[in-house]
Coordinates of C-alpha atoms in Angstrom, one line a residue:
M6 CA 50.5 -190.2 -39.7
R7 CA 52.0 -193.0 -37.7
K8 CA 50.2 -193.8 -34.5
P9 CA 52.1 -194.5 -31.3
K10 CA 52.3 -198.2 -30.3
V11 CA 50.7 -199.6 -27.2
G12 CA 52.8 -200.1 -24.2
R13 CA 52.5 -201.4 -20.6
I14 CA 53.7 -200.5 -17.2
F15 CA 54.8 -203.2 -14.8
L16 CA 55.6 -203.0 -11.1
A17 CA 58.9 -204.3 -9.9
T18 CA 59.3 -205.8 -6.5
C19 CA 60.2 -203.6 -3.5
V20 CA 63.8 -203.8 -2.3
G21 CA 64.0 -202.8 1.3
S22 CA 62.5 -199.4 1.7
L23 CA 63.2 -198.4 -1.9
F24 CA 60.7 -199.2 -4.6
M25 CA 61.5 -199.4 -8.2
V26 CA 59.2 -198.8 -11.2
I27 CA 59.9 -200.4 -14.5
L28 CA 58.4 -198.9 -17.6
Y29 CA 58.3 -201.6 -20.2
F30 CA 57.7 -200.4 -23.8
Q31 CA 56.6 -202.1 -26.9
N32 CA 58.6 -199.4 -28.6
I33 CA 56.6 -196.5 -27.1
T34 CA 53.4 -196.1 -25.1
R35 CA 50.3 -194.3 -26.0
P36 CA 49.2 -191.1 -24.3
A37 CA 47.8 -191.6 -20.9
V38 CA 44.3 -190.6 -21.9
E39 CA 44.2 -193.4 -24.5
Q40 CA 45.1 -195.9 -21.8
S41 CA 42.5 -194.7 -19.4
G42 CA 39.8 -194.5 -22.1
G43 CA 38.6 -191.1 -20.9
K44 CA 37.6 -192.5 -17.5
S45 CA 38.0 -190.8 -14.1
I46 CA 41.6 -190.2 -13.1
G47 CA 41.3 -188.5 -9.8
P48 CA 38.9 -187.2 -7.2
G49 CA 36.0 -185.6 -8.9
K50 CA 37.9 -185.2 -12.2
T51 CA 37.3 -186.8 -15.6
R52 CA 39.7 -186.6 -18.4
R53 CA 38.0 -185.0 -21.4
S54 CA 38.7 -185.3 -25.1
P55 CA 41.2 -182.6 -26.0
L56 CA 44.2 -184.9 -25.6
Q57 CA 42.4 -187.7 -27.5
S58 CA 41.6 -185.4 -30.4
L59 CA 45.2 -184.1 -30.3
Y60 CA 46.7 -187.6 -30.8
N61 CA 43.9 -189.5 -32.5
G62 CA 42.5 -186.8 -34.7
D63 CA 43.0 -186.2 -38.4
Q64 CA 46.0 -183.9 -39.2
L65 CA 43.7 -181.7 -41.2
D66 CA 41.5 -181.0 -38.1
L67 CA 44.4 -179.8 -36.0
S68 CA 45.4 -176.2 -35.3
A69 CA 48.9 -175.2 -35.9
A70 CA 49.6 -175.3 -32.2
Q71 CA 48.1 -178.8 -31.9
A72 CA 50.1 -180.0 -34.9
S73 CA 53.3 -178.7 -33.4
L74 CA 52.7 -180.5 -30.1
R75 CA 51.9 -183.7 -31.8
G76 CA 54.9 -183.4 -34.1
R77 CA 57.3 -182.8 -31.1
R78 CA 56.1 -185.8 -29.4
E79 CA 56.6 -188.0 -32.4
L80 CA 60.0 -186.6 -33.0
L81 CA 60.9 -187.4 -29.4
E82 CA 59.6 -190.9 -29.8
E83 CA 61.8 -191.4 -32.9
A84 CA 64.8 -189.9 -31.2
C85 CA 64.5 -192.2 -28.2
L86 CA 64.3 -195.2 -30.4
T87 CA 67.3 -194.1 -32.5
H88 CA 69.6 -192.8 -29.7
T89 CA 68.8 -195.0 -26.7
R90 CA 69.4 -198.7 -26.4
K91 CA 69.1 -199.7 -22.8
R92 CA 65.9 -199.7 -20.7
R93 CA 66.7 -199.2 -17.1
V94 CA 64.8 -199.1 -13.8
L95 CA 63.5 -195.8 -12.5
T96 CA 64.3 -195.2 -8.8
P97 CA 62.5 -192.8 -6.4
D98 CA 65.4 -190.3 -6.9
D99 CA 64.5 -190.2 -10.6
L100 CA 61.0 -188.9 -9.8
R101 CA 61.9 -185.9 -7.6
H102 CA 61.4 -183.4 -10.4
L103 CA 57.9 -184.7 -11.2
I104 CA 55.3 -182.4 -9.5
V105 CA 51.8 -183.9 -9.0
D106 CA 48.5 -182.2 -9.2
D107 CA 45.9 -184.8 -8.2
K108 CA 43.0 -182.5 -8.6
H109 CA 43.6 -182.0 -12.3
G110 CA 45.4 -185.2 -13.1
L111 CA 48.8 -183.5 -14.0
L112 CA 52.4 -184.5 -13.8
Y113 CA 54.9 -181.8 -14.5
C114 CA 58.6 -182.4 -14.7
Y115 CA 60.2 -179.1 -13.8
V116 CA 63.5 -178.0 -15.5
P117 CA 65.3 -175.1 -13.9
K118 CA 65.8 -172.1 -16.2
V119 CA 62.8 -173.1 -18.3
A120 CA 60.1 -171.0 -16.6
C121 CA 59.8 -173.5 -13.8
T122 CA 59.2 -170.8 -11.2
N123 CA 56.0 -169.6 -13.0
W124 CA 54.9 -173.2 -13.6
K125 CA 55.3 -173.9 -9.9
R126 CA 53.3 -170.8 -9.1
V127 CA 50.5 -172.0 -11.4
L128 CA 50.4 -175.4 -9.8
M129 CA 50.3 -173.8 -6.4
V130 CA 47.2 -172.0 -7.5
L131 CA 45.7 -175.1 -8.9
T132 CA 46.4 -177.3 -5.9
G133 CA 46.1 -174.7 -3.2
D134 CA 42.3 -175.0 -2.5
G135 CA 41.8 -171.3 -2.8
R136 CA 44.9 -170.2 -0.7
Y137 CA 46.4 -168.7 -3.9
R138 CA 44.6 -166.9 -6.7
E139 CA 47.2 -165.1 -8.7
P140 CA 50.5 -166.8 -9.7
L141 CA 52.6 -163.6 -9.7
A142 CA 51.4 -162.8 -6.1
I143 CA 53.4 -165.8 -4.9
P144 CA 57.0 -164.8 -4.1
A145 CA 59.5 -166.7 -6.3
N146 CA 61.3 -168.1 -3.2
E147 CA 58.0 -169.5 -1.9
A148 CA 57.4 -171.3 -5.1
H149 CA 60.6 -173.3 -4.5
V150 CA 60.0 -174.2 -0.9
A151 CA 60.0 -178.0 -0.5
G152 CA 56.6 -179.2 0.7
N153 CA 54.5 -176.6 -1.1
L154 CA 54.0 -179.1 -4.0
R155 CA 54.1 -182.8 -3.9
T156 CA 56.5 -184.8 -6.1
L157 CA 55.9 -188.2 -7.5
S158 CA 58.7 -189.7 -5.4
E159 CA 56.5 -189.3 -2.3
Y160 CA 53.9 -191.8 -3.5
S161 CA 53.7 -195.6 -3.1
T162 CA 54.7 -197.8 -6.0
G163 CA 51.1 -198.5 -7.0
E164 CA 50.2 -194.8 -6.8
I165 CA 53.2 -193.9 -8.9
N166 CA 52.2 -196.3 -11.6
H167 CA 48.6 -195.2 -11.6
R168 CA 49.7 -191.6 -12.1
L169 CA 52.3 -192.4 -14.8
R170 CA 49.6 -194.4 -16.6
S171 CA 46.7 -192.0 -16.4
Y172 CA 47.7 -188.4 -15.7
L173 CA 48.6 -185.8 -18.3
K174 CA 52.4 -185.7 -18.3
F175 CA 54.2 -182.6 -19.6
I176 CA 57.6 -181.0 -19.7
F177 CA 59.1 -177.7 -20.9
V178 CA 62.5 -177.6 -22.6
R179 CA 64.8 -175.0 -23.9
E180 CA 67.7 -174.7 -26.4
P181 CA 70.5 -176.4 -24.3
F182 CA 73.2 -173.7 -24.5
E183 CA 70.8 -170.8 -24.0
R184 CA 69.6 -172.6 -20.8
L185 CA 73.2 -173.1 -19.8
V186 CA 74.2 -169.5 -20.3
S187 CA 71.0 -168.4 -18.4
A188 CA 72.1 -170.7 -15.5
Y189 CA 75.6 -169.2 -15.5
R190 CA 74.3 -165.6 -15.6
N191 CA 71.8 -166.2 -12.8
K192 CA 74.0 -168.2 -10.4
F193 CA 77.5 -166.7 -11.0
T194 CA 77.0 -163.1 -12.0
R195 CA 74.3 -162.0 -9.5
S196 CA 75.7 -160.7 -6.2
Y197 CA 72.9 -162.1 -4.2
N198 CA 73.7 -165.8 -5.1
T199 CA 76.4 -166.1 -2.4
A200 CA 75.4 -169.7 -1.6
F201 CA 76.3 -170.7 -5.2
H202 CA 79.5 -168.7 -5.1
K203 CA 80.6 -170.4 -1.9
R204 CA 79.4 -173.9 -2.9
Y205 CA 80.5 -174.0 -6.6
G206 CA 82.4 -170.8 -7.4
T207 CA 85.3 -171.4 -4.9
K208 CA 85.8 -175.0 -6.2
I209 CA 85.8 -173.8 -9.8
I210 CA 88.3 -171.1 -9.2
R211 CA 90.5 -173.4 -7.1
R212 CA 90.7 -176.0 -9.9
H213 CA 90.5 -174.0 -13.1
R214 CA 92.2 -170.6 -12.4
P215 CA 95.9 -170.3 -12.4
D216 CA 97.3 -168.4 -9.4
P217 CA 93.9 -167.2 -8.0
E218 CA 93.8 -164.3 -5.6
P219 CA 93.0 -165.3 -2.0
E220 CA 89.8 -163.2 -2.0
A221 CA 88.6 -165.1 -5.1
L222 CA 89.3 -168.4 -3.4
E223 CA 87.3 -167.3 -0.4
Q224 CA 84.4 -165.6 -2.1
G225 CA 84.0 -167.5 -5.4
N226 CA 82.0 -164.6 -6.8
D227 CA 83.9 -163.8 -10.1
V228 CA 83.8 -167.1 -12.0
S229 CA 84.1 -166.6 -15.7
F230 CA 82.0 -168.5 -18.2
Q231 CA 85.2 -170.1 -19.6
E232 CA 86.0 -171.4 -16.1
F233 CA 82.4 -172.7 -15.7
V234 CA 82.8 -174.6 -19.0
Y235 CA 86.1 -176.1 -17.8
Y236 CA 84.3 -177.2 -14.6
L237 CA 81.5 -178.8 -16.6
V238 CA 83.7 -180.9 -18.9
D239 CA 86.2 -181.9 -16.2
P240 CA 85.7 -185.6 -15.6
R241 CA 86.3 -185.1 -11.9
T242 CA 83.1 -183.0 -11.6
Q243 CA 80.5 -185.8 -12.2
R244 CA 82.7 -188.4 -10.5
E245 CA 82.5 -186.4 -7.3
E246 CA 78.8 -185.5 -7.3
P247 CA 75.8 -185.1 -9.7
F248 CA 75.4 -181.9 -11.6
N249 CA 73.4 -179.2 -9.9
E250 CA 69.8 -179.2 -11.3
H251 CA 70.3 -175.8 -12.9
W252 CA 72.9 -177.2 -15.4
E253 CA 72.0 -180.8 -15.3
R254 CA 70.8 -182.2 -18.7
V255 CA 67.1 -182.3 -19.2
H256 CA 67.2 -186.0 -20.2
S257 CA 68.8 -186.7 -16.8
L258 CA 66.3 -184.7 -14.8
C259 CA 63.1 -185.9 -16.5
H260 CA 64.0 -189.2 -18.3
P261 CA 61.9 -188.6 -21.5
C262 CA 62.7 -191.9 -23.0
L263 CA 61.4 -193.8 -19.9
I264 CA 58.5 -191.5 -18.9
H265 CA 56.3 -190.9 -21.9
Y266 CA 55.3 -187.2 -21.8
D267 CA 52.0 -186.3 -23.5
V268 CA 53.1 -182.7 -24.1
V269 CA 56.6 -181.3 -24.8
G270 CA 56.4 -177.6 -24.4
K271 CA 59.2 -175.3 -25.5
Y272 CA 60.5 -172.1 -23.9
E273 CA 60.6 -170.6 -27.4
T274 CA 56.8 -170.9 -27.6
L275 CA 56.2 -170.7 -23.8
E276 CA 53.0 -168.8 -23.6
Q277 CA 51.2 -170.6 -26.4
D278 CA 52.3 -174.1 -25.2
S279 CA 51.3 -173.2 -21.6
R280 CA 47.8 -172.2 -22.7
S281 CA 47.6 -175.5 -24.5
V282 CA 48.5 -177.5 -21.4
L283 CA 46.0 -175.7 -19.2
R284 CA 43.3 -176.2 -21.8
L285 CA 44.1 -179.9 -22.1
A286 CA 43.9 -180.2 -18.3
G287 CA 40.6 -178.3 -18.2
A288 CA 42.2 -175.7 -16.0
D289 CA 42.3 -172.7 -18.4
G290 CA 39.3 -171.2 -16.6
E291 CA 41.0 -171.3 -13.2
V292 CA 44.4 -169.7 -13.9
H293 CA 46.4 -168.1 -16.6
F294 CA 50.1 -168.6 -17.2
P295 CA 51.9 -165.4 -16.3
T296 CA 53.4 -163.5 -19.3
S297 CA 57.0 -162.6 -19.0
G298 CA 58.1 -159.0 -18.7
K299 CA 61.8 -159.8 -18.9
S300 CA 63.9 -157.7 -21.3
T301 CA 67.2 -159.4 -20.6
R302 CA 66.2 -163.0 -21.3
T303 CA 69.0 -165.1 -22.5
N304 CA 68.7 -165.7 -26.3
G305 CA 70.8 -167.1 -29.1
D306 CA 72.7 -163.8 -29.7
M307 CA 73.6 -163.5 -26.0
A308 CA 74.7 -167.1 -25.9
A309 CA 76.9 -166.5 -28.9
Q310 CA 78.7 -163.7 -27.1
F311 CA 79.5 -166.0 -24.1
F312 CA 80.8 -168.8 -26.4
H313 CA 83.0 -166.4 -28.4
N314 CA 86.0 -167.0 -26.2
I315 CA 85.5 -170.8 -25.8
S316 CA 87.9 -172.7 -28.0
P317 CA 86.5 -175.2 -30.6
F318 CA 88.0 -178.0 -28.5
Y319 CA 86.0 -177.1 -25.4
Q320 CA 82.9 -176.2 -27.5
K321 CA 83.0 -179.8 -28.8
K322 CA 83.5 -181.3 -25.4
L323 CA 80.6 -179.2 -24.0
Y324 CA 78.4 -180.1 -27.0
N325 CA 79.0 -183.8 -26.4
L326 CA 78.0 -183.4 -22.8
Y327 CA 74.6 -181.9 -23.8
R328 CA 74.2 -183.8 -27.1
M329 CA 71.3 -185.9 -26.1
D330 CA 69.2 -182.8 -25.2
F331 CA 69.9 -181.4 -28.6
L332 CA 68.9 -184.6 -30.3
L333 CA 65.9 -185.6 -28.2
F334 CA 64.2 -182.2 -28.4
N335 CA 65.1 -181.4 -32.0
Y336 CA 67.5 -178.4 -31.5
S337 CA 70.0 -177.7 -34.2
N338 CA 73.6 -177.1 -33.5
P339 CA 74.1 -173.3 -32.9
E340 CA 75.6 -171.5 -35.8
Y341 CA 78.1 -169.8 -33.5
L342 CA 79.9 -173.0 -32.7
K343 CA 83.3 -173.2 -34.3
F344 CA 83.7 -177.0 -34.6
R345 CA 82.1 -179.0 -37.4

């Protein structure tokens, strides 16, 4: 089994009030625990050996879950080396999705529509000093309130580099088109999401629906999936503003070829991978990741139904838009796609 190569993190100079962090790789860095040598990483907390055994241990000694996590990370390393050429500077804006738990030495990059509400709830329990005890007792809207959890962009340059170097960094990903369909269903087919209807729906209808009714132009509450796809692949969309985080690509939210994640969890094995993260963090005795009771979760069959009326031409354009997420996280092209 090939071992990851050693890397280093260098600080760039501050420019005005904006700092920049350059991650310089000799191919790819080792996990944070290897760099810190198992030493203290935060107030009263010492990184123990599970992560070391996960990435330094013999393959025969690993459980199936551990072997899967190690395999994912190695596949991500290889994909980054194969499909990315340029190293670039990380700015504070790049770090807004990285939530920090200083007590347990955790960095979590949250991805909307990949169980991020429950992970935020779990982190509120872990960082709340007893204010919260049960994740599901925390209302979903409270979990998303800015300020309830700290993000890495709020720290100084030196503090950022220390945490990137020594904390357990993890991310959860999902099959890209299932995540996209889930975002569409949640934001455009639910009557309560009037803010999204006004903000995005009215624009989509105005640009991509021939002869729209005045009510549709005003309300924006009946966007079809086909119109949503047209909006996503329209070059004007990203020229005018970044994608909303609910349909932004994971590699653009979390920068997995610049930030070296120790654990890549998957929505498809959410509960198992979440237990592994909490165990690696030494927090499995403090909180349990909530199990999902959803019966209408977006899956491959449901995604296939939404893509049925999308032409091969637009399927291809949409795939090209999300191609890097398919490649980096080892997702195969869905069988329902009509282009080859």
